[in-house]
mmCIF file of C-alpha atoms in Angstrom:
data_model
loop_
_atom_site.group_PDB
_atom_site.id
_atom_site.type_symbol
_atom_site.label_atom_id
_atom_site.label_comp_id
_atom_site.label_asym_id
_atom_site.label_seq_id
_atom_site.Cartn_x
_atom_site.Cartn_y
_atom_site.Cartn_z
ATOM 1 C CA UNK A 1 -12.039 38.171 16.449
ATOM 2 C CA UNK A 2 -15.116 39.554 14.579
ATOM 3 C CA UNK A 3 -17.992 38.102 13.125
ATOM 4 C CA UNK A 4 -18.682 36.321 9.358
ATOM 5 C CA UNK A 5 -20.000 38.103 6.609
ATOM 6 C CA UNK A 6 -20.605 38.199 2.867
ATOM 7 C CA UNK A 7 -17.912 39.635 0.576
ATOM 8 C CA UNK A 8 -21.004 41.793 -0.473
ATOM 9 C CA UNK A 9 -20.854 43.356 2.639
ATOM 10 C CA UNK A 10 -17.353 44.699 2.703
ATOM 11 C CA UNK A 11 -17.573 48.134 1.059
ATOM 12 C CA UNK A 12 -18.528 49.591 -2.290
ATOM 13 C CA UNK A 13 -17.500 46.472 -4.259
ATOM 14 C CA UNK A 14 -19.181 44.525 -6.773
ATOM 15 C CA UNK A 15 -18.500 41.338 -7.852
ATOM 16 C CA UNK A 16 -19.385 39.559 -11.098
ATOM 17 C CA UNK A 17 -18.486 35.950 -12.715
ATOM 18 C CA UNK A 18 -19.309 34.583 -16.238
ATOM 19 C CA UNK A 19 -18.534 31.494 -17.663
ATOM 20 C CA UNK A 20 -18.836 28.656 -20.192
ATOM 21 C CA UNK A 21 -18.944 25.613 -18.303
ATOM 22 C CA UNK A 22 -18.779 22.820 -21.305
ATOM 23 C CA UNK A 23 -15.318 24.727 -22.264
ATOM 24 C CA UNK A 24 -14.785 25.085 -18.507
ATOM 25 C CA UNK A 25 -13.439 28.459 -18.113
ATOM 26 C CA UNK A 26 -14.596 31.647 -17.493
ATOM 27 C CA UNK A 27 -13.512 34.960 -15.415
ATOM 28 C CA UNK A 28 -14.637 36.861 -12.388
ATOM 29 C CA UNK A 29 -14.665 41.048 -11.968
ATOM 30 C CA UNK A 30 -13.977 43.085 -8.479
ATOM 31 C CA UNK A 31 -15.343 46.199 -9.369
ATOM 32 C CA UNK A 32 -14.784 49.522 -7.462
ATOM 33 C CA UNK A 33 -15.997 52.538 -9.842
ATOM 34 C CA UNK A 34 -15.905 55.283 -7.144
ATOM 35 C CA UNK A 35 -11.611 53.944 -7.302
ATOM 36 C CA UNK A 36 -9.704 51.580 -5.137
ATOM 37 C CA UNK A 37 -5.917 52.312 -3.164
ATOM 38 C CA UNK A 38 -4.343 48.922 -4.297
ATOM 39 C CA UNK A 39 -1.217 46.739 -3.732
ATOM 40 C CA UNK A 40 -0.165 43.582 -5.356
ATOM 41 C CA UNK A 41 1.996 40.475 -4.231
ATOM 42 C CA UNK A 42 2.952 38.102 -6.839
ATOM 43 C CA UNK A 43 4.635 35.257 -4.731
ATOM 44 C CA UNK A 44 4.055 32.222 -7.359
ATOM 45 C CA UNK A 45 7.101 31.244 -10.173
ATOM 46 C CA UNK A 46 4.865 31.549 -12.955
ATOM 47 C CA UNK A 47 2.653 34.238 -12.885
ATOM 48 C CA UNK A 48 0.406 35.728 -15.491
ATOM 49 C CA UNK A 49 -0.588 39.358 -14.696
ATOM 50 C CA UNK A 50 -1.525 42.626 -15.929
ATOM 51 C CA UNK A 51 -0.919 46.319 -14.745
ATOM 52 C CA UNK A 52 1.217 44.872 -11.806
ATOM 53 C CA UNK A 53 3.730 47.333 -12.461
ATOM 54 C CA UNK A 54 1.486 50.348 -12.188
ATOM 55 C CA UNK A 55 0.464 49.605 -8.330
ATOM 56 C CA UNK A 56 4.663 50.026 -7.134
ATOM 57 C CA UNK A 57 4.263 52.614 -4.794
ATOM 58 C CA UNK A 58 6.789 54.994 -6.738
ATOM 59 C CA UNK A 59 4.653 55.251 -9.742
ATOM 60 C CA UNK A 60 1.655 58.038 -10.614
ATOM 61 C CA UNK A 61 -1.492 56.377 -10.514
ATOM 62 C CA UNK A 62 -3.112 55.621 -6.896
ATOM 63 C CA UNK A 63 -6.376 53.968 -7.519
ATOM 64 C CA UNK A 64 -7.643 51.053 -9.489
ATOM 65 C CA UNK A 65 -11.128 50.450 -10.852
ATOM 66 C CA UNK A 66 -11.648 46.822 -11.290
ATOM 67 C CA UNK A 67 -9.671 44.017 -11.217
ATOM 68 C CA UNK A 68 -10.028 40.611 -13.431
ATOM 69 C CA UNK A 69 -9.401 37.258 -12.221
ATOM 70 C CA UNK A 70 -9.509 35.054 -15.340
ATOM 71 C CA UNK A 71 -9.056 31.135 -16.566
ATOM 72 C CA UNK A 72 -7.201 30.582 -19.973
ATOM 73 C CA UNK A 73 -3.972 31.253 -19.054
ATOM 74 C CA UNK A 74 -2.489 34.905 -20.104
ATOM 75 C CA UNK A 75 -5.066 34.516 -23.283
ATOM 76 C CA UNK A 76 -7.796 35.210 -20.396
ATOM 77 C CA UNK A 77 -6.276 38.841 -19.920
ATOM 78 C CA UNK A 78 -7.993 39.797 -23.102
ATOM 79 C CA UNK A 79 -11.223 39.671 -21.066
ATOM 80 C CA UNK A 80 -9.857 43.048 -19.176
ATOM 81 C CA UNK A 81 -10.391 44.797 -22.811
ATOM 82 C CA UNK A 82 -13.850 44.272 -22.060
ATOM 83 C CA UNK A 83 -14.044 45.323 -18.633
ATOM 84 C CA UNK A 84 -12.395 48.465 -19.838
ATOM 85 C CA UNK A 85 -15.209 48.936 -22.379
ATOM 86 C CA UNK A 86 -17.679 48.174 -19.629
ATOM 87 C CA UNK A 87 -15.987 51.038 -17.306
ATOM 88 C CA UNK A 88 -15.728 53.975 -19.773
ATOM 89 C CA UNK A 89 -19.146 53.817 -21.285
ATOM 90 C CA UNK A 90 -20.087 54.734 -17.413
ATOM 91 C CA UNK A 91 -17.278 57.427 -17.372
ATOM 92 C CA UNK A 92 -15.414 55.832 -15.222
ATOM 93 C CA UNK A 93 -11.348 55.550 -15.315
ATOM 94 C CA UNK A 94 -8.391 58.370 -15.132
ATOM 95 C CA UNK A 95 -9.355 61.276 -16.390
ATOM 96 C CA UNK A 96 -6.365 62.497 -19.352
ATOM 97 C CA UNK A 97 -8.522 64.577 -21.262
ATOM 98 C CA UNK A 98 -10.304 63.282 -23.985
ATOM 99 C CA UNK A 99 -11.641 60.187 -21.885
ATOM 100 C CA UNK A 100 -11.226 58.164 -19.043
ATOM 101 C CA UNK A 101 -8.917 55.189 -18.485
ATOM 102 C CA UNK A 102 -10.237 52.452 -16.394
ATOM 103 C CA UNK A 103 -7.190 50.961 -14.348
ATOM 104 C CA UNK A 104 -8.057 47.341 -14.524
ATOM 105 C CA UNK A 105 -5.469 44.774 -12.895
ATOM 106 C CA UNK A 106 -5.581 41.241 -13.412
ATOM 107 C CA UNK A 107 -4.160 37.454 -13.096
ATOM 108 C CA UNK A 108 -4.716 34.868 -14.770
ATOM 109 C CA UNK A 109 -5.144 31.069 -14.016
ATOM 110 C CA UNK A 110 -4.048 28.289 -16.616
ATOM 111 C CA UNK A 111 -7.004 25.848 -17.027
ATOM 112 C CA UNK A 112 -6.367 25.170 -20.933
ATOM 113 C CA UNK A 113 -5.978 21.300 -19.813
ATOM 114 C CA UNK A 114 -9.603 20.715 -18.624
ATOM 115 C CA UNK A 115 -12.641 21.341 -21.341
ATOM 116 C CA UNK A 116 -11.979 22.810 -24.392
ATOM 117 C CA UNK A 117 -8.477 25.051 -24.182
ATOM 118 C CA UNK A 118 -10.078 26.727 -27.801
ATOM 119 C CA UNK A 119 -12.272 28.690 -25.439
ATOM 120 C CA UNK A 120 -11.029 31.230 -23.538
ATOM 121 C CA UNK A 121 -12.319 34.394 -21.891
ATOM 122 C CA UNK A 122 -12.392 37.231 -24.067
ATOM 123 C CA UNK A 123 -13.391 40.742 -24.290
ATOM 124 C CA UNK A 124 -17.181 39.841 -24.435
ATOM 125 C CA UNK A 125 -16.925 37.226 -21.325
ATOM 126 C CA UNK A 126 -14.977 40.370 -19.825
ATOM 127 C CA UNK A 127 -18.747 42.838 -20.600
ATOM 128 C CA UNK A 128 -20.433 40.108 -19.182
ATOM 129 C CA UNK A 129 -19.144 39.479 -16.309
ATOM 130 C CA UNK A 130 -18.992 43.355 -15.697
ATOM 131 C CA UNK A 131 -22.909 43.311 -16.305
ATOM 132 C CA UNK A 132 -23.731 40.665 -13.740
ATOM 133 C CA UNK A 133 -21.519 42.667 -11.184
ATOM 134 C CA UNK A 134 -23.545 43.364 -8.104
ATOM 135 C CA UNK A 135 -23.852 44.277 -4.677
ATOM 136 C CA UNK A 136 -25.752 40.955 -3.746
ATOM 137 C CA UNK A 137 -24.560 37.704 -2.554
ATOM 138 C CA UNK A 138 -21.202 36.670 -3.712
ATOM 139 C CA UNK A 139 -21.716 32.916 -5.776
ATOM 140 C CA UNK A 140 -19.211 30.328 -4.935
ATOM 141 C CA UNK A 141 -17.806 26.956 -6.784
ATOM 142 C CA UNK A 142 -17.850 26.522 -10.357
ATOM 143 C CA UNK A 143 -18.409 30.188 -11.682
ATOM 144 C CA UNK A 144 -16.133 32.606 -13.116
ATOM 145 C CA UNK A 145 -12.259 32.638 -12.500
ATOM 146 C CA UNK A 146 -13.248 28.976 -10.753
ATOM 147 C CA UNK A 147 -15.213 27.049 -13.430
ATOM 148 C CA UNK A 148 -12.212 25.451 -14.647
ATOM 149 C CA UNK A 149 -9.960 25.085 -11.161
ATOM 150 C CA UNK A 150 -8.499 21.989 -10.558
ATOM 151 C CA UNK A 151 -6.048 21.188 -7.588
ATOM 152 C CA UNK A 152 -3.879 17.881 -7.122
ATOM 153 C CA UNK A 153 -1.969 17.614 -10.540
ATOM 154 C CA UNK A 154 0.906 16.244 -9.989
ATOM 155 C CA UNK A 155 -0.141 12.832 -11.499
ATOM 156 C CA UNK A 156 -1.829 14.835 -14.521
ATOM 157 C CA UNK A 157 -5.234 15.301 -14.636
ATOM 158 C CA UNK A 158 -6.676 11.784 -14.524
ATOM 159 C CA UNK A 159 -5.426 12.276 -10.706
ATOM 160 C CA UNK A 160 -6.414 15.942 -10.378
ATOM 161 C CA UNK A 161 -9.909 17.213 -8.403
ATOM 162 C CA UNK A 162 -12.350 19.841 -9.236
ATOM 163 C CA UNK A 163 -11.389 23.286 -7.190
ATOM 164 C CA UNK A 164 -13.309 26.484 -7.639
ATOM 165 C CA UNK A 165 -13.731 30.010 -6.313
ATOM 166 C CA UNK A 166 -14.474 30.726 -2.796
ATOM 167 C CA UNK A 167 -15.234 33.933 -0.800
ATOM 168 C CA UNK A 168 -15.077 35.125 2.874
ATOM 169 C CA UNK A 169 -15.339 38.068 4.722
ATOM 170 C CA UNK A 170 -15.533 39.318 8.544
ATOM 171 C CA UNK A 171 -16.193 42.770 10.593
ATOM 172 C CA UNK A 172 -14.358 43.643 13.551
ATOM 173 C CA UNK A 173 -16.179 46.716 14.424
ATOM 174 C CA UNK A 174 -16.631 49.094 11.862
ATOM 175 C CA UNK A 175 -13.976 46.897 10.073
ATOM 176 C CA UNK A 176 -14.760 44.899 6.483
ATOM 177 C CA UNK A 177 -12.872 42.645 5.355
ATOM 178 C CA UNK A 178 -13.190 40.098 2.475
ATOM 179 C CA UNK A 179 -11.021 37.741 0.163
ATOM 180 C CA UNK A 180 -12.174 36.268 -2.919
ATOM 181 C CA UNK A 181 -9.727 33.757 -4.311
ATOM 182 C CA UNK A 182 -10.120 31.086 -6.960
ATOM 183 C CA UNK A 183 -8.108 28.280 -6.085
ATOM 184 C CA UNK A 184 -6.059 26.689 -9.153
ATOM 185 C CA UNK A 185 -3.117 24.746 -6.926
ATOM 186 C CA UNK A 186 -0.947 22.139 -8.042
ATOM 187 C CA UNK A 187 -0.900 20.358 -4.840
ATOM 188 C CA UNK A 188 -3.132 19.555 -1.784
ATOM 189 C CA UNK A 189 -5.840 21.587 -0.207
ATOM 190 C CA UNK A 190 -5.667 21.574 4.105
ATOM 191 C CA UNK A 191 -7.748 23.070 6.390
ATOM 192 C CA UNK A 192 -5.582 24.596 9.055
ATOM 193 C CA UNK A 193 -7.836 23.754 11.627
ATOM 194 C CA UNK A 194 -7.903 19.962 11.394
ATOM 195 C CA UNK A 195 -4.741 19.302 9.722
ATOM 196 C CA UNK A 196 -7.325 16.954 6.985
ATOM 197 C CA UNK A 197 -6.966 17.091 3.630
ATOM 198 C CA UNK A 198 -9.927 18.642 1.921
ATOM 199 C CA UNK A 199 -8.806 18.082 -1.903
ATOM 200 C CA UNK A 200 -6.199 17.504 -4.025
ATOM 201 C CA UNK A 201 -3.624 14.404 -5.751
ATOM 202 C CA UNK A 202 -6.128 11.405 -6.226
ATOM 203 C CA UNK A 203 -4.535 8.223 -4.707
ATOM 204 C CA UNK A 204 -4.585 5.105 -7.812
ATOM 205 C CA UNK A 205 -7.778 4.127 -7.077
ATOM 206 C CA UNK A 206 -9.370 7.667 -7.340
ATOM 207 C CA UNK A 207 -11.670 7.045 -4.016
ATOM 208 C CA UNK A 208 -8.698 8.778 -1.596
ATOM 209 C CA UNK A 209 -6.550 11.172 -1.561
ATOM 210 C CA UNK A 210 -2.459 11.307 -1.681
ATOM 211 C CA UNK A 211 -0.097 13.229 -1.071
ATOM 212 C CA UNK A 212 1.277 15.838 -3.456
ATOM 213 C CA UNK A 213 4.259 16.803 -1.151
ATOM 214 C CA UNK A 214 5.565 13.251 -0.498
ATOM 215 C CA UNK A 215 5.511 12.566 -4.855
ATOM 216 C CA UNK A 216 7.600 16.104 -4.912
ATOM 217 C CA UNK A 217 9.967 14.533 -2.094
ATOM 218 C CA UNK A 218 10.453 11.518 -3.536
ATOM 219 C CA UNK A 219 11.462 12.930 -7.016
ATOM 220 C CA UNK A 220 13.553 15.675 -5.579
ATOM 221 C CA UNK A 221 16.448 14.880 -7.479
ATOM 222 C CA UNK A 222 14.978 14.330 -10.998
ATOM 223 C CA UNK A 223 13.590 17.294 -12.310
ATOM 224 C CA UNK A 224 10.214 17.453 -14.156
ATOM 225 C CA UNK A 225 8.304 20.361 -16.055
ATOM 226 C CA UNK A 226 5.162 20.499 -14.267
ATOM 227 C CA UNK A 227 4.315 24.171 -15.512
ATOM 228 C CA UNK A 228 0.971 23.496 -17.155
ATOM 229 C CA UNK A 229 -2.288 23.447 -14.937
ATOM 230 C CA UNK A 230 -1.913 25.862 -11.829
ATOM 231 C CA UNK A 231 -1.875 29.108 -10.103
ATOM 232 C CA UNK A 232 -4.078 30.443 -7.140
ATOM 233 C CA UNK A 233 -4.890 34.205 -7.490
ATOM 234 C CA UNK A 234 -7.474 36.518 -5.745
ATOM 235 C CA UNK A 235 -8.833 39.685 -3.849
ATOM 236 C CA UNK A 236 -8.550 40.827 -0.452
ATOM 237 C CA UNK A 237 -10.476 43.636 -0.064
ATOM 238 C CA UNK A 238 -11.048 46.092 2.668
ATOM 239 C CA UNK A 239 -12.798 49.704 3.676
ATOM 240 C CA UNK A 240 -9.731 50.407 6.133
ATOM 241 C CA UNK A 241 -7.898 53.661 4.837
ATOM 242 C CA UNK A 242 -4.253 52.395 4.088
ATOM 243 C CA UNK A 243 -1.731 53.481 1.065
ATOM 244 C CA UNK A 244 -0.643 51.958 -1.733
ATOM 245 C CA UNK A 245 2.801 50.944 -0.119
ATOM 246 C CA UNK A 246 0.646 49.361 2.882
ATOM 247 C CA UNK A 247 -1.595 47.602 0.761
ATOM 248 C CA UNK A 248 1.425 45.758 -1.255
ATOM 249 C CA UNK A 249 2.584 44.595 2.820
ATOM 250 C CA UNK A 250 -0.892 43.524 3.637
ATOM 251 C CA UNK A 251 -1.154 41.513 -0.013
ATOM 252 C CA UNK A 252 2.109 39.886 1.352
ATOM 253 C CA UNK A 253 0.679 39.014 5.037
ATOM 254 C CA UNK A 254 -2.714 37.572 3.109
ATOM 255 C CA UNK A 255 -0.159 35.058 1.235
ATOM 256 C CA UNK A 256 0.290 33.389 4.475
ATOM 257 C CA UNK A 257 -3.578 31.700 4.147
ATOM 258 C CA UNK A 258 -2.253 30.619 1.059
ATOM 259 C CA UNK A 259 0.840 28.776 2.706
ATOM 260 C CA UNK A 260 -1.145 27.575 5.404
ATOM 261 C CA UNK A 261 -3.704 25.716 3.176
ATOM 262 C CA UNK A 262 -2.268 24.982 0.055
ATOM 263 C CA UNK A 263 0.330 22.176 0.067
ATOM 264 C CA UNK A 264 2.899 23.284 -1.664
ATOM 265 C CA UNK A 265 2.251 26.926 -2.099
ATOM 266 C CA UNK A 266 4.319 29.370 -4.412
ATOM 267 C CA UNK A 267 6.039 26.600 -6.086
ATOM 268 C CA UNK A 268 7.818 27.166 -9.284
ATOM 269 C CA UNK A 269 5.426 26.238 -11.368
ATOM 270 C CA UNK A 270 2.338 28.102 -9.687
ATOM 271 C CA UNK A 271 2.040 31.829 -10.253
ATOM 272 C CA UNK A 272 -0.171 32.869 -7.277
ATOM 273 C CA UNK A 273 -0.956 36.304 -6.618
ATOM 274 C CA UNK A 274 -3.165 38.297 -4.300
ATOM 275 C CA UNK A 275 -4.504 41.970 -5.063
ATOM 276 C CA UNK A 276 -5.605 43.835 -1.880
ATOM 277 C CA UNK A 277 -7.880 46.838 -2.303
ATOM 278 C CA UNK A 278 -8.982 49.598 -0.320
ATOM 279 C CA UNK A 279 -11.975 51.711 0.008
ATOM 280 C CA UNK A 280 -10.344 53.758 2.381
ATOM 281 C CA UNK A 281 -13.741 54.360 4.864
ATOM 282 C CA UNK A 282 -11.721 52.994 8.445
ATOM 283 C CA UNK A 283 -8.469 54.198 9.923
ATOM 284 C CA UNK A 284 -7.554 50.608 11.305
ATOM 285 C CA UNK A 285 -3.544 49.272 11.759
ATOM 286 C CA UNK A 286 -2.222 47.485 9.269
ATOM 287 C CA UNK A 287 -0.566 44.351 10.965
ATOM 288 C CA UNK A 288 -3.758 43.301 12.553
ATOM 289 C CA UNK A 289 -5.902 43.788 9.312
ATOM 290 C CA UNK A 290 -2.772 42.182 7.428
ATOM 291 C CA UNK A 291 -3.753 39.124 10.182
ATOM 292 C CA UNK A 292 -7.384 39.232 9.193
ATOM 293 C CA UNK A 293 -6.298 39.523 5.516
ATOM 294 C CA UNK A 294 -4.271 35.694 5.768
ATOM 295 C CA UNK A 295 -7.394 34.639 7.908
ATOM 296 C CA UNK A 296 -9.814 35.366 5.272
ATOM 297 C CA UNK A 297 -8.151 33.997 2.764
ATOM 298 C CA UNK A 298 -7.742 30.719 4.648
ATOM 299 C CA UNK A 299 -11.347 30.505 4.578
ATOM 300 C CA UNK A 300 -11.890 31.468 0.620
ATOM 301 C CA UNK A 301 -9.464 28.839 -0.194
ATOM 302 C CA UNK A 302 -11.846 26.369 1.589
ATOM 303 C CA UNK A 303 -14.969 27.602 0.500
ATOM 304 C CA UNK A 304 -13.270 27.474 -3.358
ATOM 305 C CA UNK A 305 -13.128 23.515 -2.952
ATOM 306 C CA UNK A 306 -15.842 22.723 -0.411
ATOM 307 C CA UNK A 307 -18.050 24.599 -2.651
ATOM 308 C CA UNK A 308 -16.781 23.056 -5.922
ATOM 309 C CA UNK A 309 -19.164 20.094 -8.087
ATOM 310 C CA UNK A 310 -17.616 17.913 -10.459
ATOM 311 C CA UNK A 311 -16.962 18.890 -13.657
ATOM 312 C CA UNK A 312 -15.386 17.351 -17.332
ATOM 313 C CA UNK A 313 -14.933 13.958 -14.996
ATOM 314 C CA UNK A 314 -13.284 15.382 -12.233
ATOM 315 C CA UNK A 315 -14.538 14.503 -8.716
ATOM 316 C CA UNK A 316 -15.081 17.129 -6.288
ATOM 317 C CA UNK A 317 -14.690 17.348 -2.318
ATOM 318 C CA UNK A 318 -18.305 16.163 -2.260
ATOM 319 C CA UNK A 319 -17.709 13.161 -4.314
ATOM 320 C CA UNK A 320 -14.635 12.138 -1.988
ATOM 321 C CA UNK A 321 -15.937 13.228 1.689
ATOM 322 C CA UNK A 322 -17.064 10.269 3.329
ATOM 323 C CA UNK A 323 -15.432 8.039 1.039
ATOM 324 C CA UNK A 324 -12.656 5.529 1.851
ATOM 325 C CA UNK A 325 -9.806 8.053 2.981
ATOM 326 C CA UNK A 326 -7.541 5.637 4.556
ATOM 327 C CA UNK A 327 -4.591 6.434 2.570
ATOM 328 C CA UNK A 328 -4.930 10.413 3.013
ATOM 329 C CA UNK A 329 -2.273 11.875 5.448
ATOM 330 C CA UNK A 330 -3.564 13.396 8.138
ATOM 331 C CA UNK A 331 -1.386 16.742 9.480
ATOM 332 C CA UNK A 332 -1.231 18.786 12.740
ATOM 333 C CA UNK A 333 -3.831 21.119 12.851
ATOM 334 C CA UNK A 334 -3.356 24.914 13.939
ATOM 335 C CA UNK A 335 -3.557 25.509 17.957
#
């Protein structure tokens, strides 16, 4: 199917994280300044978003510039005011005249539950992260949009894991394609491969894992507000040429490596949402990229909680791999 590369090695993007880990929060830039096609697919019941609107195929503008993944719940989208400031001091942005207006997208994740929820990213965590944007190799875990991810919260927190960002990318040929995706879940974490849980509810004793979809079952019929501590949202990003309308399809085809490792995905109280970008270097066809596009996204979502540490008390995969795991529920893994 291709081989494995960095998200680096995709196209012309950049990518940039900055954080404050004792607050546990931070945000992450996708930067494009030579302009992006984009689409959007907001599948989760509770999203937090910004300039969603403007990438409906019907509407004027065509490219994007950055996009911002960000902690601190919609607070976090004031961090895009600084990656606008970043953008136009380097002229870059719609033209209208007098200046030019960076088209910066974003999402935020709600992480106000873990550190200190007084701290959120701002306009100068926005600069910053913009600054440490490069074309090097993408950083993984507890950075950026991830350093306050948690999965497994069903419980509350004193049940919850550590979860972070994770990237992946492949080449097919001439082909790039990458997704960067910080994973923020109120459930379980399964790698489609094995069927095994990787992270996510903490059983009692905090040494194995449960299972988030079984406590969901079992309270079916007695609703419960579980809005505050989720949402998964990321990048896909490609250099195949595709339009704005195809881009929104493929965002909705990369969804599926979100329902195939998160457990429950696009619940009602999880507003995940994928961007996917284009750089518009490779005529390739859009169902088999849109394939690619759930594939790598599988693999970020992985990465995000393989790659995680422990953080503010919470154990990470590390801490519970190898552990005593016979309570976790094993489930059929992908032929």
């Amino acid at each position: 199917m291709g081989h494995e590369i960095d998200f680096s090695e995709v196209s012309r993007f950049c990518v940039g994280h900055a954080d404050d880990l004792q607050a546990a929060t931070g945000c992450t830039v996708v930067l494009c300044e030579g302009g992006a096609t984009a689409g959007v697919d907001v599948r989760g019941g509770a999203p937090g978003t910004r300039e969603t609107d403007l990438l409906k195929p019907e509407n004027l503008v065509q490219q994007v510039h950055g996009v911002l993944l960000t902690g601190g719940s919609a607070f976090g989208l004031a961090a895009a005011a600084g990656v606008m400031e970043f953008l136009e001091d380097r002229s870059v942005g719609f033209d209208v005249g007098v200046t030019r207006v960076p088209i910066v997208c974003g999402a935020a994740l709600f992480d106000l539950t873990i550190g200190d929820h007084r701290i959120r990213p701002d306009r100068d965590m926005g600069r910053q992260a913009c600054r440490a944007a490069g074309a090097g190799i993408v950083e993984q875990g507890c950075v950026g949009a991830g350093a306050g991810a948690t999965v497994g919260k069903i419980r509350g927190m004193e049940r919850a894991m550590k979860s972070g960002i994770g990237a992946a990318a492949m080449a097919v040929g001439a082909l790039r394609i990458g997704a960067l995706v910080a994973v923020n879940c109120l459930g379980d974490v399964i790698d489609p491969q094995t069927g095994r849980t990787l992270a996510g509810l903490l059983d009692e004793d905090r040494r194995s894992l449960a299972d988030t979809e079984a406590v969901m079952l079992a309270g079916a019929t007695n609703p419960t507000n579980l809005f505050t501590a989720n949402t998964t949202i990321g990048v896909v990003a490609t250099n195949g040429s595709f339009s704005k309308a195809q881009l929104t399809k493929m965002a909705s085809m990369a969804q599926n490596g979100l329902a195939r490792t998160l457990r429950p995905a696009h619940s009602m109280f999880d507003g995940d949402t994928l961007f996917a970008l284009s750089t518009g270097d490779v005529a390739a066809d859009l169902s088999a990229v849109g394939m690619l596009a759930a594939r790598v996204v599988e693999r970020a979502v992985i990465a995000a909680v393989v790659r995680a540490t422990s953080l503010c008390g919470l154990p990470c995969h590390a801490d519970i791999d190898g552990a005593d795991l016979s309570s976790r529920h094993e489930r059929p893994g992908r032929a």
